[in-house]
PDB file of C-alpha atoms in Angstrom:
ATOM      1  CA  MET A   1      -7.744  -8.669   7.739  1.00  0.00           C
ATOM      2  CA  ASN A   2      -7.443 -12.314   8.772  1.00  0.00           C
ATOM      3  CA  ASP A   3      -8.241 -13.422   5.178  1.00  0.00           C
ATOM      4  CA  PRO A   4      -5.144 -13.899   3.065  1.00  0.00           C
ATOM      5  CA  ALA A   5      -6.155 -11.235   0.580  1.00  0.00           C
ATOM      6  CA  SER A   6      -8.810  -8.697   0.303  1.00  0.00           C
ATOM      7  CA  ARG A   7      -8.474  -6.800  -3.086  1.00  0.00           C
ATOM      8  CA  ARG A   8     -10.810  -3.642  -3.454  1.00  0.00           C
ATOM      9  CA  GLY A   9     -10.872  -0.788  -5.792  1.00  0.00           C
ATOM     10  CA  LEU A  10      -9.441   2.491  -4.500  1.00  0.00           C
ATOM     11  CA  LEU A  11     -12.914   3.968  -4.391  1.00  0.00           C
ATOM     12  CA  SER A  12     -14.654   1.035  -2.879  1.00  0.00           C
ATOM     13  CA  ALA A  13     -16.711   1.750   0.350  1.00  0.00           C
ATOM     14  CA  GLY A  14     -14.052   0.950   2.800  1.00  0.00           C
ATOM     15  CA  ALA A  15     -11.247   3.015   1.001  1.00  0.00           C
ATOM     16  CA  ALA A  16     -13.607   5.826   0.346  1.00  0.00           C
ATOM     17  CA  ALA A  17     -14.466   6.012   4.016  1.00  0.00           C
ATOM     18  CA  ALA A  18     -10.971   5.944   5.076  1.00  0.00           C
ATOM     19  CA  VAL A  19     -10.281   8.633   2.648  1.00  0.00           C
ATOM     20  CA  LEU A  20     -13.160  10.723   3.814  1.00  0.00           C
ATOM     21  CA  ALA A  21     -12.159  10.310   7.516  1.00  0.00           C
ATOM     22  CA  ALA A  22      -8.660  11.269   6.697  1.00  0.00           C
ATOM     23  CA  LEU A  23      -9.916  14.597   4.959  1.00  0.00           C
ATOM     24  CA  ALA A  24     -12.190  15.349   7.882  1.00  0.00           C
ATOM     25  CA  ALA A  25      -9.432  15.062  10.230  1.00  0.00           C
ATOM     26  CA  CYS A  26      -7.351  17.331   7.979  1.00  0.00           C
ATOM     27  CA  ASP A  27     -10.044  19.857   7.967  1.00  0.00           C
ATOM     28  CA  ARG A  28     -10.125  19.877  11.654  1.00  0.00           C
ATOM     29  CA  VAL A  29      -6.403  20.497  12.027  1.00  0.00           C
ATOM     30  CA  THR A  30      -6.448  23.127   9.160  1.00  0.00           C
ATOM     31  CA  SER A  31      -9.194  24.983  10.884  1.00  0.00           C
ATOM     32  CA  ALA A  32      -7.361  24.996  14.216  1.00  0.00           C
ATOM     33  CA  MET A  33      -4.199  26.039  12.477  1.00  0.00           C
ATOM     34  CA  THR A  34      -5.840  28.961  10.432  1.00  0.00           C
ATOM     35  CA  PRO A  35      -4.913  32.413  11.874  1.00  0.00           C
ATOM     36  CA  GLY A  36      -7.700  34.625  12.960  1.00  0.00           C
ATOM     37  CA  PRO A  37      -9.024  37.736  11.066  1.00  0.00           C
ATOM     38  CA  GLY A  38      -6.904  39.973  13.371  1.00  0.00           C
ATOM     39  CA  THR A  39      -3.432  38.166  12.873  1.00  0.00           C
ATOM     40  CA  PRO A  40      -0.870  40.408  11.587  1.00  0.00           C
ATOM     41  CA  ALA A  41       0.476  39.860   8.359  1.00  0.00           C
ATOM     42  CA  ARG A  42       3.973  39.397   9.365  1.00  0.00           C
ATOM     43  CA  ALA A  43       2.829  36.622  11.590  1.00  0.00           C
ATOM     44  CA  LEU A  44       1.391  34.507   8.796  1.00  0.00           C
ATOM     45  CA  ASN A  45       4.879  33.667   7.523  1.00  0.00           C
ATOM     46  CA  THR A  46       3.701  32.693   3.980  1.00  0.00           C
ATOM     47  CA  GLY A  47       7.141  32.126   2.701  1.00  0.00           C
ATOM     48  CA  ASN A  48       9.270  28.833   2.645  1.00  0.00           C
ATOM     49  CA  VAL A  49      10.540  27.989   6.158  1.00  0.00           C
ATOM     50  CA  LEU A  50      13.875  26.118   6.550  1.00  0.00           C
ATOM     51  CA  VAL A  51      13.269  23.239   8.806  1.00  0.00           C
ATOM     52  CA  SER A  52      16.584  21.417   9.140  1.00  0.00           C
ATOM     53  CA  ARG A  53      19.001  23.816  10.479  1.00  0.00           C
ATOM     54  CA  ASP A  54      21.709  21.351  11.458  1.00  0.00           C
ATOM     55  CA  GLN A  55      25.121  20.069  10.176  1.00  0.00           C
ATOM     56  CA  TYR A  56      23.817  17.203   8.196  1.00  0.00           C
ATOM     57  CA  ARG A  57      24.160  17.348   4.342  1.00  0.00           C
ATOM     58  CA  GLU A  58      21.385  14.893   3.397  1.00  0.00           C
ATOM     59  CA  HIS A  59      17.804  14.907   4.537  1.00  0.00           C
ATOM     60  CA  VAL A  60      15.696  12.291   2.645  1.00  0.00           C
ATOM     61  CA  GLY A  61      12.143  11.276   2.688  1.00  0.00           C
ATOM     62  CA  PRO A  62      10.446  13.742   5.040  1.00  0.00           C
ATOM     63  CA  SER A  63       7.254  12.959   6.941  1.00  0.00           C
ATOM     64  CA  LEU A  64       5.094  15.291   8.911  1.00  0.00           C
ATOM     65  CA  ALA A  65       2.245  15.055  11.444  1.00  0.00           C
ATOM     66  CA  ALA A  66       0.181  17.281  13.839  1.00  0.00           C
ATOM     67  CA  ASN A  67      -0.722  16.608  17.247  1.00  0.00           C
ATOM     68  CA  PRO A  68      -4.648  16.409  17.335  1.00  0.00           C
ATOM     69  CA  LEU A  69      -4.754  17.554  21.073  1.00  0.00           C
ATOM     70  CA  ARG A  70      -2.545  20.609  20.024  1.00  0.00           C
ATOM     71  CA  PRO A  71      -2.883  21.039  16.279  1.00  0.00           C
ATOM     72  CA  ARG A  72      -0.216  23.881  16.236  1.00  0.00           C
ATOM     73  CA  GLU A  73       2.314  21.253  17.517  1.00  0.00           C
ATOM     74  CA  LEU A  74       3.995  19.682  14.476  1.00  0.00           C
ATOM     75  CA  LEU A  75       6.602  16.876  14.347  1.00  0.00           C
ATOM     76  CA  ALA A  76       8.678  16.227  11.157  1.00  0.00           C
ATOM     77  CA  ALA A  77      11.150  13.462  10.674  1.00  0.00           C
ATOM     78  CA  CYS A  78      13.458  12.228   7.875  1.00  0.00           C
ATOM     79  CA  GLN A  79      16.392   9.829   7.203  1.00  0.00           C
ATOM     80  CA  GLY A  80      19.781  11.331   7.508  1.00  0.00           C
ATOM     81  CA  SER A  81      23.160  10.347   6.551  1.00  0.00           C
ATOM     82  CA  PRO A  82      26.021  11.145   4.036  1.00  0.00           C
ATOM     83  CA  PHE A  83      25.725   7.966   2.409  1.00  0.00           C
ATOM     84  CA  THR A  84      23.293   5.058   3.628  1.00  0.00           C
ATOM     85  CA  PRO A  85      20.236   5.783   5.875  1.00  0.00           C
ATOM     86  CA  GLU A  86      22.058   5.578   9.210  1.00  0.00           C
ATOM     87  CA  PHE A  87      19.744   7.411  11.648  1.00  0.00           C
ATOM     88  CA  VAL A  88      16.383   9.419  11.898  1.00  0.00           C
ATOM     89  CA  LEU A  89      16.421  13.225  12.359  1.00  0.00           C
ATOM     90  CA  THR A  90      13.346  14.914  13.901  1.00  0.00           C
ATOM     91  CA  TYR A  91      12.185  18.473  14.132  1.00  0.00           C
ATOM     92  CA  ARG A  92       9.529  20.205  16.266  1.00  0.00           C
ATOM     93  CA  SER A  93       7.321  23.134  15.749  1.00  0.00           C
ATOM     94  CA  ALA A  94       4.879  24.808  18.398  1.00  0.00           C
ATOM     95  CA  ASP A  95       3.523  27.523  16.147  1.00  0.00           C
ATOM     96  CA  ALA A  96       1.965  25.659  13.106  1.00  0.00           C
ATOM     97  CA  GLY A  97       5.215  25.496  11.160  1.00  0.00           C
ATOM     98  CA  ALA A  98       6.386  29.300  11.251  1.00  0.00           C
ATOM     99  CA  THR A  99       9.509  28.189  13.357  1.00  0.00           C
ATOM    100  CA  TRP A 100      11.308  24.846  13.927  1.00  0.00           C
ATOM    101  CA  GLN A 101      13.484  23.577  16.458  1.00  0.00           C
ATOM    102  CA  PRO A 102      15.667  20.293  16.373  1.00  0.00           C
ATOM    103  CA  GLY A 103      13.840  17.356  17.972  1.00  0.00           C
ATOM    104  CA  GLY A 104      15.151  14.381  19.923  1.00  0.00           C
ATOM    105  CA  ARG A 105      17.190  11.752  18.225  1.00  0.00           C
ATOM    106  CA  PRO A 106      15.444   8.361  18.181  1.00  0.00           C
ATOM    107  CA  PRO A 107      17.777   5.767  19.806  1.00  0.00           C
ATOM    108  CA  GLN A 108      19.433   3.426  17.292  1.00  0.00           C
ATOM    109  CA  PRO A 109      18.465  -0.405  17.667  1.00  0.00           C
ATOM    110  CA  ALA A 110      20.987  -2.600  19.036  1.00  0.00           C
ATOM    111  CA  ALA A 111      20.949  -4.719  15.832  1.00  0.00           C
ATOM    112  CA  GLY A 112      22.449  -1.812  13.821  1.00  0.00           C
ATOM    113  CA  PRO A 113      21.699   1.690  11.986  1.00  0.00           C
ATOM    114  CA  ALA A 114      18.012   2.178  11.001  1.00  0.00           C
ATOM    115  CA  GLY A 115      16.639   5.280   9.300  1.00  0.00           C
ATOM    116  CA  ASP A 116      15.161   4.375   6.006  1.00  0.00           C
ATOM    117  CA  ASP A 117      11.656   5.093   4.782  1.00  0.00           C
ATOM    118  CA  VAL A 118      10.763   7.349   7.713  1.00  0.00           C
ATOM    119  CA  THR A 119       6.995   7.953   8.520  1.00  0.00           C
ATOM    120  CA  VAL A 120       5.291  10.024  11.463  1.00  0.00           C
ATOM    121  CA  ALA A 121       1.940   9.823  13.086  1.00  0.00           C
ATOM    122  CA  PHE A 122       0.128  11.097  16.138  1.00  0.00           C
ATOM    123  CA  GLY A 123      -2.574   9.204  17.891  1.00  0.00           C
ATOM    124  CA  GLY A 124      -5.786  10.764  19.288  1.00  0.00           C
ATOM    125  CA  ASN A 125      -4.146  10.681  22.656  1.00  0.00           C
ATOM    126  CA  GLY A 126      -1.437  13.003  21.575  1.00  0.00           C
ATOM    127  CA  ARG A 127       1.275  10.270  21.644  1.00  0.00           C
ATOM    128  CA  GLY A 128       3.505  10.425  18.656  1.00  0.00           C
ATOM    129  CA  TYR A 129       5.145   7.569  16.518  1.00  0.00           C
ATOM    130  CA  VAL A 130       8.079   7.454  14.179  1.00  0.00           C
ATOM    131  CA  CYS A 131       8.554   4.415  12.188  1.00  0.00           C
ATOM    132  CA  ALA A 132      11.633   3.472  10.004  1.00  0.00           C
ATOM    133  CA  ALA A 133      13.384   0.598   8.504  1.00  0.00           C
ATOM    134  CA  ARG A 134      16.766  -0.916   8.287  1.00  0.00           C
ATOM    135  CA  SER A 135      17.166  -1.324   4.550  1.00  0.00           C
ATOM    136  CA  GLY A 136      19.376  -4.498   4.362  1.00  0.00           C
ATOM    137  CA  HIS A 137      23.021  -2.925   4.105  1.00  0.00           C
ATOM    138  CA  GLY A 138      23.973  -4.432   7.489  1.00  0.00           C
ATOM    139  CA  SER A 139      26.639  -7.213   8.057  1.00  0.00           C
ATOM    140  CA  GLY A 140      23.954  -9.930   8.550  1.00  0.00           C
ATOM    141  CA  ARG A 141      23.350 -10.369   4.814  1.00  0.00           C
ATOM    142  CA  THR A 142      24.153 -13.809   3.173  1.00  0.00           C
ATOM    143  CA  PRO A 143      23.845 -15.007  -0.536  1.00  0.00           C
ATOM    144  CA  ALA A 144      21.153 -17.459   0.828  1.00  0.00           C
ATOM    145  CA  ASN A 145      19.266 -14.530   2.600  1.00  0.00           C
ATOM    146  CA  PRO A 146      20.142 -11.113   1.335  1.00  0.00           C
ATOM    147  CA  ASP A 147      17.182  -9.595   3.454  1.00  0.00           C
ATOM    148  CA  ALA A 148      18.558 -11.106   6.661  1.00  0.00           C
ATOM    149  CA  SER A 149      19.579  -7.728   7.925  1.00  0.00           C
ATOM    150  CA  ARG A 150      16.267  -5.897   6.977  1.00  0.00           C
ATOM    151  CA  ALA A 151      13.935  -4.837   9.962  1.00  0.00           C
ATOM    152  CA  VAL A 152      11.162  -2.295  10.815  1.00  0.00           C
ATOM    153  CA  TYR A 153      11.140  -0.317  14.104  1.00  0.00           C
ATOM    154  CA  LEU A 154       8.861   2.044  15.818  1.00  0.00           C
ATOM    155  CA  TRP A 155       9.699   4.851  18.503  1.00  0.00           C
ATOM    156  CA  ARG A 156       7.156   6.508  20.817  1.00  0.00           C
ATOM    157  CA  THR A 157       7.227  10.081  21.987  1.00  0.00           C
ATOM    158  CA  ASP A 158       5.171  11.587  24.744  1.00  0.00           C
ATOM    159  CA  ASP A 159       6.506  15.136  24.518  1.00  0.00           C
ATOM    160  CA  GLY A 160       6.063  16.107  20.927  1.00  0.00           C
ATOM    161  CA  GLY A 161       9.331  14.745  19.876  1.00  0.00           C
ATOM    162  CA  ARG A 162      11.749  16.179  22.344  1.00  0.00           C
ATOM    163  CA  SER A 163      12.586  12.610  23.424  1.00  0.00           C
ATOM    164  CA  PHE A 164      11.858   9.108  22.057  1.00  0.00           C
ATOM    165  CA  ALA A 165      11.552   5.662  23.831  1.00  0.00           C
ATOM    166  CA  ALA A 166      13.695   2.844  22.832  1.00  0.00           C
ATOM    167  CA  PRO A 167      12.663   1.267  19.574  1.00  0.00           C
ATOM    168  CA  VAL A 168      10.355  -1.575  19.330  1.00  0.00           C
ATOM    169  CA  THR A 169      11.217  -4.137  16.721  1.00  0.00           C
ATOM    170  CA  LEU A 170       8.196  -5.071  14.361  1.00  0.00           C
ATOM    171  CA  THR A 171       9.830  -7.498  11.988  1.00  0.00           C
ATOM    172  CA  GLU A 172      13.386  -8.440  11.150  1.00  0.00           C
ATOM    173  CA  GLY A 173      15.129 -10.946   9.173  1.00  0.00           C
ATOM    174  CA  SER A 174      13.033 -10.953   5.989  1.00  0.00           C
ATOM    175  CA  TYR A 175      12.077  -8.571   3.109  1.00  0.00           C
ATOM    176  CA  SER A 176      10.361  -5.502   4.576  1.00  0.00           C
ATOM    177  CA  ASP A 177      10.215  -2.179   2.634  1.00  0.00           C
ATOM    178  CA  HIS A 178       8.599   1.248   2.842  1.00  0.00           C
ATOM    179  CA  PRO A 179       6.887   0.887   6.284  1.00  0.00           C
ATOM    180  CA  TRP A 180       3.879   3.353   7.083  1.00  0.00           C
ATOM    181  CA  VAL A 181       2.540   3.983  10.535  1.00  0.00           C
ATOM    182  CA  ALA A 182      -0.887   5.400  11.351  1.00  0.00           C
ATOM    183  CA  ALA A 183      -2.566   5.747  14.622  1.00  0.00           C
ATOM    184  CA  GLY A 184      -6.396   5.863  15.759  1.00  0.00           C
ATOM    185  CA  GLN A 185      -8.198   9.053  16.709  1.00  0.00           C
ATOM    186  CA  GLY A 186     -10.429   9.841  19.685  1.00  0.00           C
ATOM    187  CA  SER A 187     -11.068   6.943  21.973  1.00  0.00           C
ATOM    188  CA  GLU A 188      -9.100   4.666  19.658  1.00  0.00           C
ATOM    189  CA  GLY A 189      -5.927   6.642  20.066  1.00  0.00           C
ATOM    190  CA  ARG A 190      -3.971   3.749  21.543  1.00  0.00           C
ATOM    191  CA  ASN A 191      -4.425   1.621  18.407  1.00  0.00           C
ATOM    192  CA  VAL A 192      -1.343   2.001  16.193  1.00  0.00           C
ATOM    193  CA  TYR A 193      -1.053   0.324  12.902  1.00  0.00           C
ATOM    194  CA  VAL A 194       2.153  -0.352  10.675  1.00  0.00           C
ATOM    195  CA  ALA A 195       2.197  -1.932   7.214  1.00  0.00           C
ATOM    196  CA  TRP A 196       5.040  -2.625   4.873  1.00  0.00           C
ATOM    197  CA  GLY A 197       5.924  -4.217   1.491  1.00  0.00           C
ATOM    198  CA  ALA A 198       6.747  -8.018   1.974  1.00  0.00           C
ATOM    199  CA  GLY A 199       7.268 -11.269   0.230  1.00  0.00           C
ATOM    200  CA  THR A 200       9.695 -12.784  -2.149  1.00  0.00           C
ATOM    201  CA  GLY A 201       8.312 -11.046  -5.081  1.00  0.00           C
ATOM    202  CA  HIS A 202       8.028  -7.714  -2.953  1.00  0.00           C
ATOM    203  CA  THR A 203       4.343  -7.283  -3.805  1.00  0.00           C
ATOM    204  CA  ALA A 204       2.739  -8.727  -0.700  1.00  0.00           C
ATOM    205  CA  VAL A 205       1.744  -6.509   2.371  1.00  0.00           C
ATOM    206  CA  ASP A 206       2.281  -7.415   6.137  1.00  0.00           C
ATOM    207  CA  LEU A 207       0.597  -5.501   8.790  1.00  0.00           C
ATOM    208  CA  THR A 208       0.859  -5.357  12.637  1.00  0.00           C
ATOM    209  CA  ARG A 209      -1.153  -3.454  15.361  1.00  0.00           C
ATOM    210  CA  SER A 210      -0.588  -2.311  18.730  1.00  0.00           C
ATOM    211  CA  ALA A 211      -3.512  -1.937  21.163  1.00  0.00           C
ATOM    212  CA  ASP A 212      -1.507  -0.176  23.963  1.00  0.00           C
ATOM    213  CA  GLY A 213      -0.126   2.825  22.316  1.00  0.00           C
ATOM    214  CA  GLY A 214       2.966   1.222  20.523  1.00  0.00           C
ATOM    215  CA  GLN A 215       4.424  -0.469  23.514  1.00  0.00           C
ATOM    216  CA  THR A 216       3.858  -3.904  22.198  1.00  0.00           C
ATOM    217  CA  PHE A 217       2.768  -5.188  18.811  1.00  0.00           C
ATOM    218  CA  ALA A 218       0.893  -8.357  17.691  1.00  0.00           C
ATOM    219  CA  ALA A 219       2.836 -10.804  15.316  1.00  0.00           C
ATOM    220  CA  PRO A 220       2.758  -9.456  11.632  1.00  0.00           C
ATOM    221  CA  ARG A 221       0.100 -11.016   9.505  1.00  0.00           C
ATOM    222  CA  ARG A 222      -0.117 -11.228   5.668  1.00  0.00           C
ATOM    223  CA  ILE A 223      -3.096  -9.010   4.658  1.00  0.00           C
ATOM    224  CA  LEU A 224      -2.363  -9.070   0.788  1.00  0.00           C
ATOM    225  CA  ARG A 225      -0.723 -11.977  -0.945  1.00  0.00           C
ATOM    226  CA  GLU A 226       1.939 -11.849  -3.663  1.00  0.00           C
ATOM    227  CA  ALA A 227       0.538 -10.587  -6.862  1.00  0.00           C
ATOM    228  CA  GLY A 228       1.770 -13.570  -8.741  1.00  0.00           C
ATOM    229  CA  THR A 229       3.386 -11.610 -11.623  1.00  0.00           C
ATOM    230  CA  PRO A 230       6.565  -9.526 -11.367  1.00  0.00           C
ATOM    231  CA  SER A 231       6.425  -5.902 -10.376  1.00  0.00           C
ATOM    232  CA  LEU A 232       9.150  -3.254 -10.874  1.00  0.00           C
ATOM    233  CA  VAL A 233       8.652  -1.747  -7.447  1.00  0.00           C
ATOM    234  CA  SER A 234       7.748  -2.766  -3.896  1.00  0.00           C
ATOM    235  CA  ALA A 235       4.128  -2.710  -2.782  1.00  0.00           C
ATOM    236  CA  GLY A 236       4.943   0.455  -0.722  1.00  0.00           C
ATOM    237  CA  PRO A 237       1.718   0.520   1.303  1.00  0.00           C
ATOM    238  CA  GLN A 238       0.129   3.640   2.983  1.00  0.00           C
ATOM    239  CA  VAL A 239      -2.130   3.424   5.884  1.00  0.00           C
ATOM    240  CA  ALA A 240      -5.160   5.523   7.018  1.00  0.00           C
ATOM    241  CA  ALA A 241      -7.085   5.210  10.247  1.00  0.00           C
ATOM    242  CA  GLY A 242     -10.560   6.222  10.664  1.00  0.00           C
ATOM    243  CA  PRO A 243     -13.281   6.334  13.212  1.00  0.00           C
ATOM    244  CA  GLY A 244     -15.039   3.357  14.484  1.00  0.00           C
ATOM    245  CA  GLY A 245     -12.114   0.873  14.045  1.00  0.00           C
ATOM    246  CA  LEU A 246     -11.889   1.691  10.346  1.00  0.00           C
ATOM    247  CA  VAL A 247      -8.386   1.028   8.843  1.00  0.00           C
ATOM    248  CA  CYS A 248      -7.433   0.942   5.196  1.00  0.00           C
ATOM    249  CA  VAL A 249      -4.186  -0.003   3.712  1.00  0.00           C
ATOM    250  CA  VAL A 250      -3.524   1.071   0.082  1.00  0.00           C
ATOM    251  CA  CYS A 251      -0.719  -0.094  -2.220  1.00  0.00           C
ATOM    252  CA  ASP A 252       0.762  -0.514  -5.748  1.00  0.00           C
ATOM    253  CA  TRP A 253       0.186  -4.078  -6.145  1.00  0.00           C
ATOM    254  CA  THR A 254       1.781  -4.441  -9.479  1.00  0.00           C
ATOM    255  CA  THR A 255       3.850  -2.057 -11.563  1.00  0.00           C
ATOM    256  CA  ARG A 256       5.218  -2.929 -14.972  1.00  0.00           C
ATOM    257  CA  GLN A 257       6.284  -1.219 -18.178  1.00  0.00           C
ATOM    258  CA  ALA A 258       4.033  -1.463 -21.148  1.00  0.00           C
ATOM    259  CA  ALA A 259       5.148  -1.841 -24.844  1.00  0.00           C
ATOM    260  CA  SER A 260       4.535   1.863 -25.329  1.00  0.00           C
ATOM    261  CA  GLY A 261       6.985   2.633 -22.459  1.00  0.00           C
ATOM    262  CA  ASP A 262       4.278   3.929 -20.035  1.00  0.00           C
ATOM    263  CA  MET A 263       4.370   2.525 -16.507  1.00  0.00           C
ATOM    264  CA  THR A 264       1.135   0.789 -15.657  1.00  0.00           C
ATOM    265  CA  GLY A 265      -0.153  -0.751 -12.574  1.00  0.00           C
ATOM    266  CA  GLN A 266      -2.961  -1.952 -10.348  1.00  0.00           C
ATOM    267  CA  VAL A 267      -3.528  -0.143  -6.905  1.00  0.00           C
ATOM    268  CA  VAL A 268      -5.467  -2.002  -4.331  1.00  0.00           C
ATOM    269  CA  ALA A 269      -6.868  -1.375  -0.942  1.00  0.00           C
ATOM    270  CA  VAL A 270      -7.342  -3.672   1.892  1.00  0.00           C
ATOM    271  CA  CYS A 271      -9.956  -2.527   4.591  1.00  0.00           C
ATOM    272  CA  SER A 272     -10.922  -3.425   8.081  1.00  0.00           C
ATOM    273  CA  ALA A 273     -13.848  -2.006  10.008  1.00  0.00           C
ATOM    274  CA  ASP A 274     -12.799  -3.581  13.485  1.00  0.00           C
ATOM    275  CA  ALA A 275      -9.272  -2.206  13.937  1.00  0.00           C
ATOM    276  CA  GLY A 276      -7.691  -4.686  11.684  1.00  0.00           C
ATOM    277  CA  ASN A 277      -8.994  -7.942  13.285  1.00  0.00           C
ATOM    278  CA  THR A 278     -11.073  -8.984  10.149  1.00  0.00           C
ATOM    279  CA  ARG A 279     -11.510  -7.544   6.599  1.00  0.00           C
ATOM    280  CA  GLN A 280     -14.565  -5.335   5.822  1.00  0.00           C
TER     281      GLN A 280
END
């Protein structure tokens, strides 16, 4: 991913491999979570389950992940606040989602409130990660730089979401939107990847990687250049990490409204087979 841009179709070899890896991981988790043949019907709890039993009125943009070491252990997170995204709320389940308890509150960054566009992931080593953005509503904005107060943060948890370490700042002071976190599995569990929409036209994608379980991150790199044409939405990338150092970032590169009124766009994937060091 050192090249300025690597544009591939969604079903290219790299993207397809990432999707297949994700589906295989999903199958393993589903198998581990599936009740045995002798499980009482009342224990299956097939109805809807309320997760957020708290005093907050608004819960926006939830994200969910399962711990690969303990697949029945789930961690959910979302942004919460009455008005702007001011903090992250988390919830834990130890029984595959049948019941839920409040999780720890990720500590707020010193620079100001953050809790926008929350995503959750677990690495193969059982460490959990919550990523969120500060959306630019802070006091640092100026007419010359309206994105000065934007930032992206990552929190770590080693106890399934009961508590979180202080946030690590991944980027700040420039446009950053819809960050997404993914983590390696198996022996690559210490690799953590975060990508977000970037650039003055909001169609570029930046990525950063941690090789030490989210404690430190490399400087962000531009892995997808600006589209060159206006887009109605931010790139909004999503990240999947597969085996053997495979990582794939998929995004809406351009979105526009056709004369018919339909929304049209181009989805592209940027893939790497060596943990993000170079493109595939």
